[in-house]
mmCIF file of C-alpha atoms in Angstrom:
data_model
loop_
_atom_site.group_PDB
_atom_site.id
_atom_site.type_symbol
_atom_site.label_atom_id
_atom_site.label_comp_id
_atom_site.label_asym_id
_atom_site.label_seq_id
_atom_site.Cartn_x
_atom_site.Cartn_y
_atom_site.Cartn_z
ATOM 1 C CA ALA X 1 40.879 316.598 151.686
ATOM 2 C CA TYR X 2 37.726 314.816 153.645
ATOM 3 C CA ARG X 3 38.088 311.341 154.880
ATOM 4 C CA LEU X 4 35.027 308.763 156.149
ATOM 5 C CA GLU X 5 35.716 307.304 159.854
ATOM 6 C CA PRO X 6 33.737 304.387 161.422
ATOM 7 C CA TRP X 7 33.101 305.285 164.748
ATOM 8 C CA PRO X 8 32.382 302.276 167.694
ATOM 9 C CA VAL X 9 29.851 304.214 170.210
ATOM 10 C CA PRO X 10 32.518 303.966 173.434
ATOM 11 C CA GLU X 11 30.620 303.458 176.885
ATOM 12 C CA GLY X 12 30.434 306.871 179.190
ATOM 13 C CA ARG X 13 30.280 309.392 176.955
ATOM 14 C CA PRO X 14 28.669 312.285 178.134
ATOM 15 C CA TRP X 15 25.896 312.794 175.603
ATOM 16 C CA SER X 16 23.652 310.293 174.691
ATOM 17 C CA THR X 17 21.789 312.356 171.178
ATOM 18 C CA LEU X 18 23.609 313.744 167.889
ATOM 19 C CA ARG X 19 22.181 316.762 169.231
ATOM 20 C CA GLU X 20 23.731 317.293 172.606
ATOM 21 C CA GLY X 21 27.067 315.894 171.215
ATOM 22 C CA ASP X 22 26.698 318.796 168.969
ATOM 23 C CA LEU X 23 29.588 317.186 166.594
ATOM 24 C CA ARG X 24 29.630 319.820 163.960
ATOM 25 C CA ARG X 25 30.128 322.964 166.034
ATOM 26 C CA ARG X 26 32.506 321.291 168.506
ATOM 27 C CA TYR X 27 34.430 319.385 166.128
ATOM 28 C CA GLY X 28 33.173 320.199 162.497
ATOM 29 C CA VAL X 29 32.783 316.415 161.550
ATOM 30 C CA SER X 30 29.218 315.517 160.723
ATOM 31 C CA VAL X 31 27.264 311.928 161.138
ATOM 32 C CA LEU X 32 26.201 310.132 158.372
ATOM 33 C CA GLY X 33 24.726 307.195 159.701
ATOM 34 C CA ALA X 34 24.992 304.981 161.777
ATOM 35 C CA TRP X 35 25.147 300.798 161.903
ATOM 36 C CA ARG X 36 22.810 300.005 165.687
ATOM 37 C CA ALA X 37 24.338 297.407 167.579
ATOM 38 C CA HIS X 38 20.277 296.540 168.056
ATOM 39 C CA HIS X 39 18.671 296.831 164.552
ATOM 40 C CA ALA X 40 17.102 294.220 162.698
ATOM 41 C CA GLU X 41 19.528 294.242 160.243
ATOM 42 C CA PRO X 42 23.439 295.873 162.127
ATOM 43 C CA ARG X 43 24.894 295.508 158.873
ATOM 44 C CA ARG X 44 22.764 298.102 157.412
ATOM 45 C CA LEU X 45 23.628 302.003 157.641
ATOM 46 C CA GLU X 46 20.634 303.668 159.179
ATOM 47 C CA ALA X 47 20.133 307.702 158.935
ATOM 48 C CA LEU X 48 19.657 309.366 162.404
ATOM 49 C CA GLY X 49 18.295 312.559 163.233
ATOM 50 C CA GLY X 50 19.289 314.849 166.330
ATOM 51 C CA ASP X 51 17.476 313.507 168.738
ATOM 52 C CA ALA X 52 18.398 309.692 167.885
ATOM 53 C CA ARG X 53 19.576 308.061 171.077
ATOM 54 C CA ILE X 54 23.278 306.739 170.445
ATOM 55 C CA GLU X 55 23.970 303.500 172.235
ATOM 56 C CA PRO X 56 27.572 301.811 173.364
ATOM 57 C CA GLY X 57 28.005 299.271 170.473
ATOM 58 C CA ASP X 58 26.660 301.355 168.141
ATOM 59 C CA THR X 59 29.159 302.393 164.743
ATOM 60 C CA LEU X 60 28.360 306.028 163.086
ATOM 61 C CA LEU X 61 29.961 306.590 160.049
ATOM 62 C CA VAL X 62 31.428 310.314 160.854
ATOM 63 C CA VAL X 63 33.195 312.624 157.750
ATOM 64 C CA GLY X 64 35.438 315.465 158.296
ATOM 65 C CA THR X 65 39.265 316.606 157.405
ATOM 66 C CA ASP X 66 42.178 314.883 158.885
ATOM 67 C CA PRO X 67 42.332 317.498 161.590
ATOM 68 C CA GLU X 68 38.995 317.417 162.395
ATOM 69 C CA LEU X 69 38.785 313.774 162.788
ATOM 70 C CA SER X 70 42.064 314.027 164.346
ATOM 71 C CA ALA X 71 40.406 316.203 167.034
ATOM 72 C CA PHE X 72 37.511 314.513 167.476
ATOM 73 C CA LEU X 73 38.844 310.934 167.955
ATOM 74 C CA GLU X 74 41.120 312.172 170.894
ATOM 75 C CA HIS X 75 38.565 314.242 172.782
ATOM 76 C CA GLU X 76 35.981 311.490 172.200
ATOM 77 C CA GLY X 77 37.684 308.693 172.393
ATOM 78 C CA ARG X 78 37.987 305.696 169.954
ATOM 79 C CA GLY X 79 35.393 303.408 170.747
ATOM 80 C CA HIS X 80 36.112 299.581 171.254
#
């Protein structure tokens, strides 16, 4: 079964774009969109391209299986 997980982007991660993070290859998870911290409408889920810059304070909506999400959260951190 798949589940969705909102993931607050933490400070200090080693990647700044989805392409650099390569989350699908590394963990099997996909990013469906983001709530952007500095967006005029922060409650609006925004679709992101691979080159979109991810900033601390953004929240990514991530989907994957329980084992995939657990591995992602363990290695990338739980955010704020």
